[in-house]
């Protein structure tokens, strides 16, 4: 182990300069990404950037606080990371649904989300915004506090009491405010993403994980000899040994409630909602985040225990605050560059959280509180008469950002001094847990109502405050300490740490349990006892059914009333240029076949304008704006349900139409194919006819010529005449055979050939065929052999037609075998399904190229007339037809010079064969 040197200070100028340079670097990244996206090349349209931006979950709490917690309590720091990891599949399902809802309804924040679901209710928006403010403001301020204390550790300067202008933290808060205003309020519309901001956040996530791993590796592998070394050394010390296990008392219950709170935090903390939902570009990015984000958590947590134990081992006297181990250890060993890198990692973790959280909060404050106020009291809120809405939105967000940061700063310097990172973090987590019933109920349960949501959140928050925040105020000395012992006003069951006598739980788990219990209970009871208004019902249906409905929500407008085009345009012109307003309206009108020139606006267009506005000012404010320019009709519940049903039916009809048109297309294609086949058949028929004509002409010509000779030469001698007439007879025979075959084939083709199927033993057919052809073979002195097999099963067939096939095969074989040496062998065999008959000869053989073609009509006639004018070229074609009529198949194996084997197979007649065997 290297020897520690005296605790050195770092020049504060270096630290200040590094911080400033780092902030400039962030500006550069954000600026570069914005410029890129303007050119159409998005840096954030990427699942890795998306996953990294989710890692904003890891704040200074992770960076400094985890080590502190681990040093004091052992492995239970892991709770807040295990929860989100375990819950990832569920997170994916819920987030996907929330993203879809958010995109269809152009929702701008979590307050907007809850308010929109419950009838675009203003009170709910205000309530949620307030809870977020109260819950997360301290969280922002502890980030600032983390920045300043890390600064003090590095520079060795004592905590100064100076505030504002002589305090570094103040300038950092201002710098972050400027960054946030520049990159976070440029685009007002929720559909337009903050590319620069998200890119900077992603880069910060990368920096914090690299910095933390660097210090982890330094401690584990440089100061110690790896994990085992640290762990075994720590295990040897009794006070550290206990930290290797989960504390026995209530350990598991605590873990459960912490996990639940961490999961809600991952889903609903304003900054998480901002990056994972509002800034999400592509739903598919979730799939990568599903494993990348847990991987990030794993990597960043892997060195927490070694650093914590390492710190405990290095500073056994306990004179260094464990929250500061990551900085104090490298400083102690004079590794200043590493200390600076670590400082930057912590700086990244804190700044990214501060930036996104303030943006998310400023959007909420402006959309859910200030704009409704502006709309209600336009005169009071308007600073100059020329202020239009868009300027107001912009200004209100900027001012909110500055106020939030100043408040956070003051809070950090005045209040947060007294509490640890982890306590405040956990209180923040449990605050947003209060949204869980209203949101989860809101997206999966139609019956949830505004009253239920309001009641649940209010009661839950009160219990949260009483059990989690109030005790801290007591501990800080604001109230008598006796409350924590004997309860408020001496009533024991009102003890904030043991509400209703629930003892033995960790205080945070206790608070989460009771607040969530009352919250859920009130939400359910409130929903059950109240009736939703029409607009609530509409929103409930749209939110719960979003996954199934696709375009449903666009066609389902329950808006009824009168509004004028002119007014709608004026409203939109508040936020867009006139050209853009016209384009936005025109695109929608085109899609839905709406006439824009009419005086009165189409109801769908009014609903659409409201949605566009909602993307900028939030649903509740957009609602107020639209009602201010229109006369609205109150719809009865039945009417709303009817409209929803009709539009759902429309969607279904649309789908049906789509399937119908697909079917039609398929039918058309089939017709086209059939037509093509017909056309081909037609050409084939033409060819066939011309070939037949040609085939008939040849014998006819010779008959005619020979008859003429006989006719013109009466003096011809007897022998010669006889010879000529013999040829005439032979040619006539050939002619009639040919015509018969053509007719035959025609009948097979048209299916008109009469067949009579009976059970047949193919061997009888073979024997009869040999008999019929025997004379021919004998003339050429060709040997025919056949070995019967009495186990051959019967087939079903037409006896005469099968004779025709075998005779044809045999006569072909005879034709193509040489005189005297020719040998034809007939064999049969069978398997489970077929009887095979093979006719093998040792004749000329057939070229491989022709083997398939010879089963076509007139094949021989077309190709081999000159060489072997012995047949019609129809024999095999007819044979093939006959075999196919028997559900069989015929083929040839042959090689030039080595003879040919024609084989056909016919299915076994199962009924008959079994009896006959
Ligand atoms: P053909 O009446 O001309 O024999 P097929 O349809 O029966 O007409 O036969 C078509 C062609 O197949 C024949 O012209 C011949 O070229 C070839 N062929 C058929 N059987 C044999 C065989 N056993 N050996 C060689 N070639 C054969």
JSON list of C-alpha atoms and ligand atoms in Angstrom, two decimals, residues 741 808-817 839 841 843-847 850 853-861 864 868-879 892 894 899-902, ligand 1:
[
{"chain": "A", "resi": 741, "resn": "UNK", "atom": "CA", "xyz": [-54.90, -41.25, -79.04]},
{"chain": "A", "resi": 808, "resn": "UNK", "atom": "CA", "xyz": [-47.12, -48.62, -74.00]},
{"chain": "A", "resi": 809, "resn": "UNK", "atom": "CA", "xyz": [-44.08, -48.92, -71.75]},
{"chain": "A", "resi": 810, "resn": "UNK", "atom": "CA", "xyz": [-43.28, -52.37, -73.09]},
{"chain": "A", "resi": 811, "resn": "UNK", "atom": "CA", "xyz": [-43.69, -51.37, -76.69]},
{"chain": "A", "resi": 812, "resn": "UNK", "atom": "CA", "xyz": [-41.48, -48.34, -76.17]},
{"chain": "A", "resi": 813, "resn": "UNK", "atom": "CA", "xyz": [-38.89, -50.63, -74.58]},
{"chain": "A", "resi": 814, "resn": "UNK", "atom": "CA", "xyz": [-39.09, -53.00, -77.51]},
{"chain": "A", "resi": 815, "resn": "UNK", "atom": "CA", "xyz": [-38.80, -50.09, -79.94]},
{"chain": "A", "resi": 816, "resn": "UNK", "atom": "CA", "xyz": [-35.64, -48.77, -78.35]},
{"chain": "A", "resi": 817, "resn": "UNK", "atom": "CA", "xyz": [-33.96, -52.11, -77.68]},
{"chain": "A", "resi": 839, "resn": "UNK", "atom": "CA", "xyz": [-40.19, -51.66, -66.63]},
{"chain": "A", "resi": 841, "resn": "UNK", "atom": "CA", "xyz": [-34.78, -52.22, -70.65]},
{"chain": "A", "resi": 843, "resn": "UNK", "atom": "CA", "xyz": [-31.95, -50.13, -74.90]},
{"chain": "A", "resi": 844, "resn": "UNK", "atom": "CA", "xyz": [-30.75, -46.79, -76.17]},
{"chain": "A", "resi": 845, "resn": "UNK", "atom": "CA", "xyz": [-31.43, -44.83, -73.02]},
{"chain": "A", "resi": 846, "resn": "UNK", "atom": "CA", "xyz": [-32.65, -41.26, -72.81]},
{"chain": "A", "resi": 847, "resn": "UNK", "atom": "CA", "xyz": [-30.62, -38.12, -72.42]},
{"chain": "A", "resi": 850, "resn": "UNK", "atom": "CA", "xyz": [-35.13, -35.00, -72.09]},
{"chain": "A", "resi": 853, "resn": "UNK", "atom": "CA", "xyz": [-39.96, -33.75, -71.38]},
{"chain": "A", "resi": 854, "resn": "UNK", "atom": "CA", "xyz": [-40.83, -37.13, -72.82]},
{"chain": "A", "resi": 855, "resn": "UNK", "atom": "CA", "xyz": [-44.01, -37.17, -70.74]},
{"chain": "A", "resi": 856, "resn": "UNK", "atom": "CA", "xyz": [-45.20, -34.11, -72.64]},
{"chain": "A", "resi": 857, "resn": "UNK", "atom": "CA", "xyz": [-47.47, -34.47, -75.61]},
{"chain": "A", "resi": 858, "resn": "UNK", "atom": "CA", "xyz": [-45.75, -35.01, -78.96]},
{"chain": "A", "resi": 859, "resn": "UNK", "atom": "CA", "xyz": [-42.41, -34.73, -77.40]},
{"chain": "A", "resi": 860, "resn": "UNK", "atom": "CA", "xyz": [-41.01, -37.33, -79.65]},
{"chain": "A", "resi": 861, "resn": "UNK", "atom": "CA", "xyz": [-42.69, -35.74, -82.62]},
{"chain": "A", "resi": 864, "resn": "UNK", "atom": "CA", "xyz": [-36.82, -36.95, -82.57]},
{"chain": "A", "resi": 868, "resn": "UNK", "atom": "CA", "xyz": [-37.01, -42.50, -84.74]},
{"chain": "A", "resi": 869, "resn": "UNK", "atom": "CA", "xyz": [-40.24, -41.97, -86.56]},
{"chain": "A", "resi": 870, "resn": "UNK", "atom": "CA", "xyz": [-41.79, -44.91, -84.80]},
{"chain": "A", "resi": 871, "resn": "UNK", "atom": "CA", "xyz": [-44.55, -43.50, -82.67]},
{"chain": "A", "resi": 872, "resn": "UNK", "atom": "CA", "xyz": [-46.92, -40.65, -82.12]},
{"chain": "A", "resi": 873, "resn": "UNK", "atom": "CA", "xyz": [-45.19, -39.06, -79.14]},
{"chain": "A", "resi": 874, "resn": "UNK", "atom": "CA", "xyz": [-48.45, -39.33, -77.23]},
{"chain": "A", "resi": 875, "resn": "UNK", "atom": "CA", "xyz": [-47.97, -42.67, -75.51]},
{"chain": "A", "resi": 876, "resn": "UNK", "atom": "CA", "xyz": [-46.20, -41.43, -72.41]},
{"chain": "A", "resi": 877, "resn": "UNK", "atom": "CA", "xyz": [-48.40, -38.37, -72.14]},
{"chain": "A", "resi": 878, "resn": "UNK", "atom": "CA", "xyz": [-51.45, -40.60, -72.05]},
{"chain": "A", "resi": 879, "resn": "UNK", "atom": "CA", "xyz": [-49.79, -43.02, -69.63]},
{"chain": "A", "resi": 892, "resn": "UNK", "atom": "CA", "xyz": [-37.96, -42.51, -65.61]},
{"chain": "A", "resi": 894, "resn": "UNK", "atom": "CA", "xyz": [-32.11, -43.59, -67.59]},
{"chain": "A", "resi": 899, "resn": "UNK", "atom": "CA", "xyz": [-31.10, -48.51, -70.91]},
{"chain": "A", "resi": 900, "resn": "UNK", "atom": "CA", "xyz": [-34.07, -46.97, -69.19]},
{"chain": "A", "resi": 901, "resn": "UNK", "atom": "CA", "xyz": [-36.31, -47.85, -66.27]},
{"chain": "A", "resi": 902, "resn": "UNK", "atom": "CA", "xyz": [-39.84, -46.49, -66.26]},
{"chain": "B", "resi": 1, "resn": "LIG", "atom": "P1", "xyz": [-43.73, -42.60, -78.91]},
{"chain": "B", "resi": 1, "resn": "LIG", "atom": "O1", "xyz": [-45.09, -42.94, -79.38]},
{"chain": "B", "resi": 1, "resn": "LIG", "atom": "O2", "xyz": [-42.95, -41.78, -79.82]},
{"chain": "B", "resi": 1, "resn": "LIG", "atom": "O3", "xyz": [-43.01, -43.71, -78.29]},
{"chain": "B", "resi": 1, "resn": "LIG", "atom": "P2", "xyz": [-43.95, -41.81, -76.23]},
{"chain": "B", "resi": 1, "resn": "LIG", "atom": "O4", "xyz": [-44.67, -40.68, -75.55]},
{"chain": "B", "resi": 1, "resn": "LIG", "atom": "O5", "xyz": [-44.32, -43.17, -75.83]},
{"chain": "B", "resi": 1, "resn": "LIG", "atom": "O6", "xyz": [-44.04, -41.60, -77.76]},
{"chain": "B", "resi": 1, "resn": "LIG", "atom": "O7", "xyz": [-42.41, -41.62, -75.97]},
{"chain": "B", "resi": 1, "resn": "LIG", "atom": "C1", "xyz": [-41.83, -40.33, -76.13]},
{"chain": "B", "resi": 1, "resn": "LIG", "atom": "C2", "xyz": [-40.37, -40.44, -76.37]},
{"chain": "B", "resi": 1, "resn": "LIG", "atom": "O8", "xyz": [-39.71, -40.92, -75.24]},
{"chain": "B", "resi": 1, "resn": "LIG", "atom": "C3", "xyz": [-39.98, -41.38, -77.47]},
{"chain": "B", "resi": 1, "resn": "LIG", "atom": "O9", "xyz": [-40.07, -40.79, -78.73]},
{"chain": "B", "resi": 1, "resn": "LIG", "atom": "C4", "xyz": [-38.56, -41.72, -77.10]},
{"chain": "B", "resi": 1, "resn": "LIG", "atom": "O10", "xyz": [-37.72, -40.71, -77.57]},
{"chain": "B", "resi": 1, "resn": "LIG", "atom": "C5", "xyz": [-38.56, -41.68, -75.62]},
{"chain": "B", "resi": 1, "resn": "LIG", "atom": "N1", "xyz": [-38.67, -43.04, -75.04]},
{"chain": "B", "resi": 1, "resn": "LIG", "atom": "C6", "xyz": [-39.77, -43.58, -74.50]},
{"chain": "B", "resi": 1, "resn": "LIG", "atom": "N2", "xyz": [-39.49, -44.82, -74.00]},
{"chain": "B", "resi": 1, "resn": "LIG", "atom": "C7", "xyz": [-38.18, -45.04, -74.21]},
{"chain": "B", "resi": 1, "resn": "LIG", "atom": "C8", "xyz": [-37.30, -46.14, -73.92]},
{"chain": "B", "resi": 1, "resn": "LIG", "atom": "N3", "xyz": [-37.71, -47.28, -73.32]},
{"chain": "B", "resi": 1, "resn": "LIG", "atom": "N4", "xyz": [-36.01, -46.02, -74.29]},
{"chain": "B", "resi": 1, "resn": "LIG", "atom": "C9", "xyz": [-35.57, -44.90, -74.93]},
{"chain": "B", "resi": 1, "resn": "LIG", "atom": "N5", "xyz": [-36.38, -43.83, -75.22]},
{"chain": "B", "resi": 1, "resn": "LIG", "atom": "C10", "xyz": [-37.67, -43.90, -74.87]}
]
